[in-house]
GROMACS .gro file of C-alpha atoms in nm:
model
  179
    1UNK     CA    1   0.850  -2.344   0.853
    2UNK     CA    2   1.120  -2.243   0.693
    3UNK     CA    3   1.011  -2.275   0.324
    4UNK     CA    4   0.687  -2.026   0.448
    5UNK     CA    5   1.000  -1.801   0.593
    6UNK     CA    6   1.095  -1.788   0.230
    7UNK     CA    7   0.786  -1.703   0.102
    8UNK     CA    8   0.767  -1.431   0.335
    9UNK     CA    9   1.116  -1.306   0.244
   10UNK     CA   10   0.990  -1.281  -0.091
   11UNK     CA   11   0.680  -1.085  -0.059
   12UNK     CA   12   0.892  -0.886   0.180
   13UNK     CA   13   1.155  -0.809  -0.109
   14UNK     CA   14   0.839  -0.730  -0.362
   15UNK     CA   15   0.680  -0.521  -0.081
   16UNK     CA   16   1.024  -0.323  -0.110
   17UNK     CA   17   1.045  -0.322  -0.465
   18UNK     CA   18   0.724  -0.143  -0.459
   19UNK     CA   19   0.787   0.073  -0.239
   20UNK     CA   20   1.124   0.221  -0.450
   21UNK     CA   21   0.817   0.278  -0.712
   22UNK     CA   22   0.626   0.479  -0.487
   23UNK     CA   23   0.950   0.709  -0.364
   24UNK     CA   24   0.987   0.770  -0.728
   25UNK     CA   25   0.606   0.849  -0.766
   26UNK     CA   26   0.637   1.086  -0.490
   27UNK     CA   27   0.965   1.259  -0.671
   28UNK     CA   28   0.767   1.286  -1.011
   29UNK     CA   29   0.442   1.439  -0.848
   30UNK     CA   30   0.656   1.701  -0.674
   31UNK     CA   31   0.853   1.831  -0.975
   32UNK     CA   32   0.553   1.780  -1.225
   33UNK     CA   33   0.355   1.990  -0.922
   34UNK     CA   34   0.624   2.246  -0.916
   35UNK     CA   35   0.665   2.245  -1.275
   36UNK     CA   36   0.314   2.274  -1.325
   37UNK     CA   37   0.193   2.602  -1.096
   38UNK     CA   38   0.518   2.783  -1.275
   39UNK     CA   39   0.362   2.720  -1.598
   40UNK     CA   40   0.010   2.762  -1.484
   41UNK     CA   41   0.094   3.119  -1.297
   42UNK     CA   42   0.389   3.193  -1.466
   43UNK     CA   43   0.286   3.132  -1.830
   44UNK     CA   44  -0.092   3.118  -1.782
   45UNK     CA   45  -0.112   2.762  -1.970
   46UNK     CA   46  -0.224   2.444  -1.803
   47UNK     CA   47  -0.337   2.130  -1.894
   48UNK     CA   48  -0.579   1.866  -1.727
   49UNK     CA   49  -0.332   1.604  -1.804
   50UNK     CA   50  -0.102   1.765  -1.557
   51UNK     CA   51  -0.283   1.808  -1.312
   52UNK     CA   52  -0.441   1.408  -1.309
   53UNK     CA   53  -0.100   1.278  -1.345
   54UNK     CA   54   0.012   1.402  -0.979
   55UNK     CA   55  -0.321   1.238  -0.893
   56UNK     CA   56  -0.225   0.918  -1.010
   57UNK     CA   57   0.122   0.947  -0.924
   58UNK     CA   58  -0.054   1.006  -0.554
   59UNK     CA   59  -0.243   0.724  -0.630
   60UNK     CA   60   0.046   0.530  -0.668
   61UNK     CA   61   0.257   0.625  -0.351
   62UNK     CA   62  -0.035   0.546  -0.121
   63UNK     CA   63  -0.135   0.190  -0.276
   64UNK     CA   64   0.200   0.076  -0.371
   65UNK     CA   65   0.385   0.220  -0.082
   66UNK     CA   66   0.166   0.068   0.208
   67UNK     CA   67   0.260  -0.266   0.157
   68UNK     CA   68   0.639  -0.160   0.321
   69UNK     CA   69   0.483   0.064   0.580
   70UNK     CA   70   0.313  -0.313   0.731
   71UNK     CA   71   0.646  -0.475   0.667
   72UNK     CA   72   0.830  -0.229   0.904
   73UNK     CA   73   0.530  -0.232   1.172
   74UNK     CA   74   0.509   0.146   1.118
   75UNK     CA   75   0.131   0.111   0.981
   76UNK     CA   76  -0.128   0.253   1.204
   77UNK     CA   77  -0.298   0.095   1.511
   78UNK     CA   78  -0.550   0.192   1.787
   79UNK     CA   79  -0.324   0.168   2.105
   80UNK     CA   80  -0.536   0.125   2.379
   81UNK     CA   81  -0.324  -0.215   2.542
   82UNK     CA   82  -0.030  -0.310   2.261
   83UNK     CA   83   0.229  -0.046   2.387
   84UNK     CA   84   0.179  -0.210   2.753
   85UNK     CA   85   0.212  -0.561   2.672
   86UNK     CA   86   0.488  -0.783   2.620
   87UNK     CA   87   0.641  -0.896   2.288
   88UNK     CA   88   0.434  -1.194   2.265
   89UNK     CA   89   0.100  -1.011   2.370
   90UNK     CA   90   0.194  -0.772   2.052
   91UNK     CA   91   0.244  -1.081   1.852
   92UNK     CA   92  -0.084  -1.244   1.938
   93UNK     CA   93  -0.232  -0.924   1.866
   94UNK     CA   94  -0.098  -0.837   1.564
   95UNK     CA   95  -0.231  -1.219   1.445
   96UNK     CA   96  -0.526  -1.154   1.545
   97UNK     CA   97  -0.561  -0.834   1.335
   98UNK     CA   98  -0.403  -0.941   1.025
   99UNK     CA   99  -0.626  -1.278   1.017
  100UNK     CA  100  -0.965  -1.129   1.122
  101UNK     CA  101  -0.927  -0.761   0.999
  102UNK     CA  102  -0.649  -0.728   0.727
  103UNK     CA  103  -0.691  -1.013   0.526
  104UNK     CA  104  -1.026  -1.070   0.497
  105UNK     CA  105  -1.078  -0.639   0.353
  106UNK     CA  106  -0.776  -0.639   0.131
  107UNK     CA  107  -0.903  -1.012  -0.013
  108UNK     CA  108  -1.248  -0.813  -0.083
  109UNK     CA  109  -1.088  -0.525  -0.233
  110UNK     CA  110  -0.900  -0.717  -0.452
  111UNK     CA  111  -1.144  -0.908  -0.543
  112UNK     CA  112  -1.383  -0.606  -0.622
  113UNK     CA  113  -1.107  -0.373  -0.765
  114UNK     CA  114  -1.029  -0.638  -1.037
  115UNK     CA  115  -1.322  -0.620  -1.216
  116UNK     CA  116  -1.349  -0.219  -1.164
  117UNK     CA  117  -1.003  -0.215  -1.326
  118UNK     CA  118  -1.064  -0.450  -1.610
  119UNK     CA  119  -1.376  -0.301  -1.770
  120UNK     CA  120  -1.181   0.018  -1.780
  121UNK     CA  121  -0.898  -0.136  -1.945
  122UNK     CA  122  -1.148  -0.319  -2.197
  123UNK     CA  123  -1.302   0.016  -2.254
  124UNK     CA  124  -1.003   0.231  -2.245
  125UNK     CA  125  -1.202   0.467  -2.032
  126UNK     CA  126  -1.061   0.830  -2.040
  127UNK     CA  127  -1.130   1.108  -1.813
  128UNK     CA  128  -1.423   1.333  -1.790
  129UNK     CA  129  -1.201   1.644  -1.809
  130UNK     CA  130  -1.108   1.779  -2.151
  131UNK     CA  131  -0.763   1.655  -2.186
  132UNK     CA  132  -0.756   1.421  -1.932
  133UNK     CA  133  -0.590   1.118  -1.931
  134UNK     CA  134  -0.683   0.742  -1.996
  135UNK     CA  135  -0.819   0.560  -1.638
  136UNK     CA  136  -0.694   0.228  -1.642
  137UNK     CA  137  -0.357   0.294  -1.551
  138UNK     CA  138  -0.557   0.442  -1.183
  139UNK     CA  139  -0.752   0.178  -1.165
  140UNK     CA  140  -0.502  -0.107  -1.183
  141UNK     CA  141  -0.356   0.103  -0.882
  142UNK     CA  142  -0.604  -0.084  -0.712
  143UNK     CA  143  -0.603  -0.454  -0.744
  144UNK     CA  144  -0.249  -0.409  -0.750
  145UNK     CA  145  -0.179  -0.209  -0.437
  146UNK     CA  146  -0.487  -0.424  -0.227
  147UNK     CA  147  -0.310  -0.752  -0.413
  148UNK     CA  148   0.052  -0.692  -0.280
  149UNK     CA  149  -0.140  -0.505   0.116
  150UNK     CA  150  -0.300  -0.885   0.099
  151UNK     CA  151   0.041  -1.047   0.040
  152UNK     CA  152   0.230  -0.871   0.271
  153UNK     CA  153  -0.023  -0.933   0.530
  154UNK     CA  154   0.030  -1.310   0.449
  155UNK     CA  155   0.388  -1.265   0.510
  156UNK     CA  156   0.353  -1.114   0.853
  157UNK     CA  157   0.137  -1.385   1.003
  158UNK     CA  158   0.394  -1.651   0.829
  159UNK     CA  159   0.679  -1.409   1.055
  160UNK     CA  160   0.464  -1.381   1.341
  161UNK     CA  161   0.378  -1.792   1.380
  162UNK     CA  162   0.740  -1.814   1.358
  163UNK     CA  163   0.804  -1.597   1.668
  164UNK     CA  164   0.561  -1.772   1.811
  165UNK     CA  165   0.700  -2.127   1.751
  166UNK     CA  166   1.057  -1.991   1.819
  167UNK     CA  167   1.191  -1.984   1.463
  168UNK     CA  168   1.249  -1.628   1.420
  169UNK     CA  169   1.342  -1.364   1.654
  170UNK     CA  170   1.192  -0.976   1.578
  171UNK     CA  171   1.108  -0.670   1.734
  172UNK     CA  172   0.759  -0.556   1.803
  173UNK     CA  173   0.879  -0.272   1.899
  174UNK     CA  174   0.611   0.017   1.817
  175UNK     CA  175   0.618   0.377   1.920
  176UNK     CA  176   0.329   0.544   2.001
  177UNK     CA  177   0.261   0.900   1.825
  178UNK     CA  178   0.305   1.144   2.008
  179UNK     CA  179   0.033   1.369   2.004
   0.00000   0.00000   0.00000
């Protein structure tokens, strides 16, 4: 078990490293945003390229950021029992929605996104809009960010079996919106 520990620890520290990618992304969408409507409104110039970078930089914050938001258990759920069961109730299931649910879509979207990504690379695809920008950076936002959701999902059943076979304590502790 405690080699698999390892390999969770790992995916957990790439999860992370991603994740300091995506709190940049967000940073550079907001200035280039800002930046962009006092040009646009202030200057009355603009540029398509502009305005597609903050989408892929948006792009990039949601797929490379959720990995870390599943590493701190602060995705979201349906609570209709979790919040009233015990710690190893949560843990069973959390299992049972990272094997049945998690990793079997984020397998298939990898597995679909690859190809989706590659023939836009091979074609160096560019954007409908008249100075757009070039696609397949967007679209290897894809196998990438379902890739690393898959991994990390790998590394919370590997943490999970090992609070259930007593070789690693954590909290399960989840708090429930309030709404």
């Amino acid at each position: 078990m405690s080699g698999l520990l390892k390999l969770a620890l790992g995916i957990d520290w790439f999860s992370t490293k991603l994740s300091k990618l995506a709190g940049w992304a967000v940073l550079a969408a907001a200035l280039i945003s800002a930046t962009n409507a006092v040009v646009r409104y202030g200057l009355d110039l603009s540029s398509n390229a502009w305005l597609e970078i903050q989408w892929y930089l948006f792009g990039t914050t949601v797929m490379l950021g959720a990995p870390v938001v599943l590493k701190l258990n602060e995705h979201v759920r349906v609570d209709i029992i979790y919040g009233k069961l015990r710690a190893r109730g949560q843990v069973l299931i959390d299992l049972f929605g990272l094997i049945f649910f998690l990793l079997p879509v984020m397998g298939l979207l990898t597995w679909l996104t690859v190809p989706f990504f590659w023939n836009m690379f091979v074609t160096q695809e560019m954007s409908g809009n008249i100075g757009g920008l070039i696609r397949w950076p967007a679209g290897l936002l894809l196998p990438l960010g379902f890739g690393a959701m898959f991994l990390q999902g790998v590394a919370e059943i590997i943490k999970r079996v090992a609070v259930l076979t007593g070789d690693l304590t954590m909290t399960t502790h989840y708090e429930k919106p309030v709404q």
